[in-house]
PDB file of C-alpha atoms in Angstrom:
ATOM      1  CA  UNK G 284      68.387 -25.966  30.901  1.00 96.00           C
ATOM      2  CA  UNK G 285      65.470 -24.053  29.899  1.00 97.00           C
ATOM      3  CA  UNK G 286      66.708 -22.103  26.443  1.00 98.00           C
ATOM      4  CA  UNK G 287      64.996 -19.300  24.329  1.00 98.00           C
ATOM      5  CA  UNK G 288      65.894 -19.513  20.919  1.00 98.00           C
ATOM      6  CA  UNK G 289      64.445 -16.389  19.213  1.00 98.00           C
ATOM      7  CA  UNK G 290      64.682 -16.022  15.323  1.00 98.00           C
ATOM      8  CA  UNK G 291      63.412 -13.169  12.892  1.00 96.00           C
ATOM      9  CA  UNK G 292      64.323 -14.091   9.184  1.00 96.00           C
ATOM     10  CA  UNK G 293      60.983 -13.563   6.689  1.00 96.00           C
ATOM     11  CA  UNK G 294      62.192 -16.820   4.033  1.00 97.00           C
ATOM     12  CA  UNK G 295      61.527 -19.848   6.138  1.00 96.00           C
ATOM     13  CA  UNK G 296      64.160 -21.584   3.717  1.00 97.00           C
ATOM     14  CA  UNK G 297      66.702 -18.862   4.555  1.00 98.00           C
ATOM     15  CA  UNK G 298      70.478 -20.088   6.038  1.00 98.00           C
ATOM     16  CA  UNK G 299      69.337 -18.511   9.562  1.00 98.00           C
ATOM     17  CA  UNK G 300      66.475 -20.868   9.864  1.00 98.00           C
ATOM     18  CA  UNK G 301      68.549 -23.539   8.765  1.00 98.00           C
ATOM     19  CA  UNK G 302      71.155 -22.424  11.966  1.00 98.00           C
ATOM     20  CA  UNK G 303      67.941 -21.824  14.375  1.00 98.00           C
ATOM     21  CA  UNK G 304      66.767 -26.146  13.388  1.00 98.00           C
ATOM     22  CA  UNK G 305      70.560 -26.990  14.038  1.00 98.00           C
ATOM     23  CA  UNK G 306      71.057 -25.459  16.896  1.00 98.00           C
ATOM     24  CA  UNK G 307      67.862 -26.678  18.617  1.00 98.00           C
ATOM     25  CA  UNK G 308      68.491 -29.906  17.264  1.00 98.00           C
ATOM     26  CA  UNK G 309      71.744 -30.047  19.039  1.00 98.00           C
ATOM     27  CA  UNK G 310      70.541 -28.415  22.338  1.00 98.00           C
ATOM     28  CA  UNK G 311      67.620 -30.890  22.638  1.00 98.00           C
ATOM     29  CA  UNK G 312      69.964 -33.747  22.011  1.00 98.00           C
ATOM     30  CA  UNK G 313      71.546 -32.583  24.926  1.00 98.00           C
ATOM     31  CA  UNK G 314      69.373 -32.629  27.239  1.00 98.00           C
ATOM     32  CA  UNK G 315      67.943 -29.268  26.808  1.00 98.00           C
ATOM     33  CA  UNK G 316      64.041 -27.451  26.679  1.00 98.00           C
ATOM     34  CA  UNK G 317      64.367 -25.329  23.494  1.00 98.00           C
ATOM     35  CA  UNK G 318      61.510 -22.753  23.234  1.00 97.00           C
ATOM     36  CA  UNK G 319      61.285 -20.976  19.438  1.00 97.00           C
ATOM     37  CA  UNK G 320      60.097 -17.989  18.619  1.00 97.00           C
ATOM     38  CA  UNK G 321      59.994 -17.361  15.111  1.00 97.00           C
ATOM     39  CA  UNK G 322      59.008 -13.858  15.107  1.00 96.00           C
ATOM     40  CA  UNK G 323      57.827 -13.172  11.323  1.00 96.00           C
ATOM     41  CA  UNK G 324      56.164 -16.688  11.629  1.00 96.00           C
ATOM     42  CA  UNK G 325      54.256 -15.453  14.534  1.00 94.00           C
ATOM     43  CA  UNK G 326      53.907 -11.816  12.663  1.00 92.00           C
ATOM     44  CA  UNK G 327      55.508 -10.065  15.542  1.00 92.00           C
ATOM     45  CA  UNK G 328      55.683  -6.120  15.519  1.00 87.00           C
ATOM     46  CA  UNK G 329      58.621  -4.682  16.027  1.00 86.00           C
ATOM     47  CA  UNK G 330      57.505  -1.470  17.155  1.00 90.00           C
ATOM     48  CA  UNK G 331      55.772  -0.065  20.181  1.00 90.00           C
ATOM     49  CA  UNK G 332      52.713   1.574  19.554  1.00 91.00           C
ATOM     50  CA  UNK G 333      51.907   4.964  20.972  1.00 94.00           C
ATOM     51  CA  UNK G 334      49.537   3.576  23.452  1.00 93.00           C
ATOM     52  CA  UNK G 335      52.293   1.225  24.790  1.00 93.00           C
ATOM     53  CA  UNK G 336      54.974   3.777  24.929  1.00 94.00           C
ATOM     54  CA  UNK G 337      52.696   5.552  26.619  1.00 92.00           C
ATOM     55  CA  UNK G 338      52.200   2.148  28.968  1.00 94.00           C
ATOM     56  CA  UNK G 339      55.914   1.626  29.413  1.00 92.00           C
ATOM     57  CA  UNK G 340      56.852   3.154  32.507  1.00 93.00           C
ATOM     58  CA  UNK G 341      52.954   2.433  33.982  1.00 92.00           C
ATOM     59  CA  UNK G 342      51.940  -0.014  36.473  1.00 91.00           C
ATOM     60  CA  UNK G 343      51.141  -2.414  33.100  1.00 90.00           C
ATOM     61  CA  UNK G 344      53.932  -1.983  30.763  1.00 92.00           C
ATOM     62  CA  UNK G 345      53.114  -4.974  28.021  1.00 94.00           C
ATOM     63  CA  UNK G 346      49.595  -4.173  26.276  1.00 93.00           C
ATOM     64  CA  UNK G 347      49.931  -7.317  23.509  1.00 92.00           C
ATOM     65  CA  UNK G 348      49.177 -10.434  24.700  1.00 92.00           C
ATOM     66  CA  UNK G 349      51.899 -11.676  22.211  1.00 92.00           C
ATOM     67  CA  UNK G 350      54.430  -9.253  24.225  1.00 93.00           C
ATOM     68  CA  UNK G 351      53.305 -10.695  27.297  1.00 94.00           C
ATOM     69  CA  UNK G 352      53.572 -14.249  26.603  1.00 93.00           C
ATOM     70  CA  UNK G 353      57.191 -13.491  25.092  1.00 94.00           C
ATOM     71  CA  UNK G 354      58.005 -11.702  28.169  1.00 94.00           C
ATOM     72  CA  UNK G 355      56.869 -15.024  30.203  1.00 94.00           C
ATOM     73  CA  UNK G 356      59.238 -17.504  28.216  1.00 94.00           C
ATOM     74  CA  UNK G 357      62.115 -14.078  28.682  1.00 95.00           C
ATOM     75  CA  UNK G 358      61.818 -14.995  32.499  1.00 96.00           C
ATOM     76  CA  UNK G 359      61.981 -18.896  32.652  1.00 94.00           C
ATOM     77  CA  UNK G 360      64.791 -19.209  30.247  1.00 96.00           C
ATOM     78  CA  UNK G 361      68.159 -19.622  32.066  1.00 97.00           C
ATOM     79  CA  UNK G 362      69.875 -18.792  28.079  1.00 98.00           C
ATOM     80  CA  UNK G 363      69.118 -17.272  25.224  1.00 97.00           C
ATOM     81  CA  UNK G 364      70.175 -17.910  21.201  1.00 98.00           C
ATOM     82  CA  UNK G 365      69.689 -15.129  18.993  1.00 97.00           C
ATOM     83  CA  UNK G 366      69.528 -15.854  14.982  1.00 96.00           C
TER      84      UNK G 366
END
């Protein structure tokens, strides 16, 4: 099973990054493709822009390539782990 495991904590030694590494552990050791997104790691931003609120209902919706290539993995997974 193809699972997205997203995680947004800022301190990499925080107890949520220690239950994002235990939980893909434990999916991978079961046979699973575990994709991470560490969102402050990547330095996601949480907030649309006005040029892609503007974009949002328009024939291209996602403006940031980082958006896009999180949307991608969004429609391959088959589950998804929040932390």
């Amino acid at each position: 099973m193809q699972v997205l495991l997203v995680l947004a904590h800022p301190n990499p030694n925080s107890f949520n990054h220690a239950i994002a590494a235990r939980a893909t552990a434990t999916l991978e050791a079961n046979g699973h493709t575990v994709n991470v997104l560490d969102l402050y790691a990547l330095g996601f931003r949480a907030v649309m822009s006005p040029d892609e609120r503007r974009a949002y209902h328009a024939e291209q919706p996602i403006l940031d390539p980082l958006v896009a290539a999180h949307a991608e993995l969004v429609k391959t997974c088959e589950a998804f782990v929040f932390v």
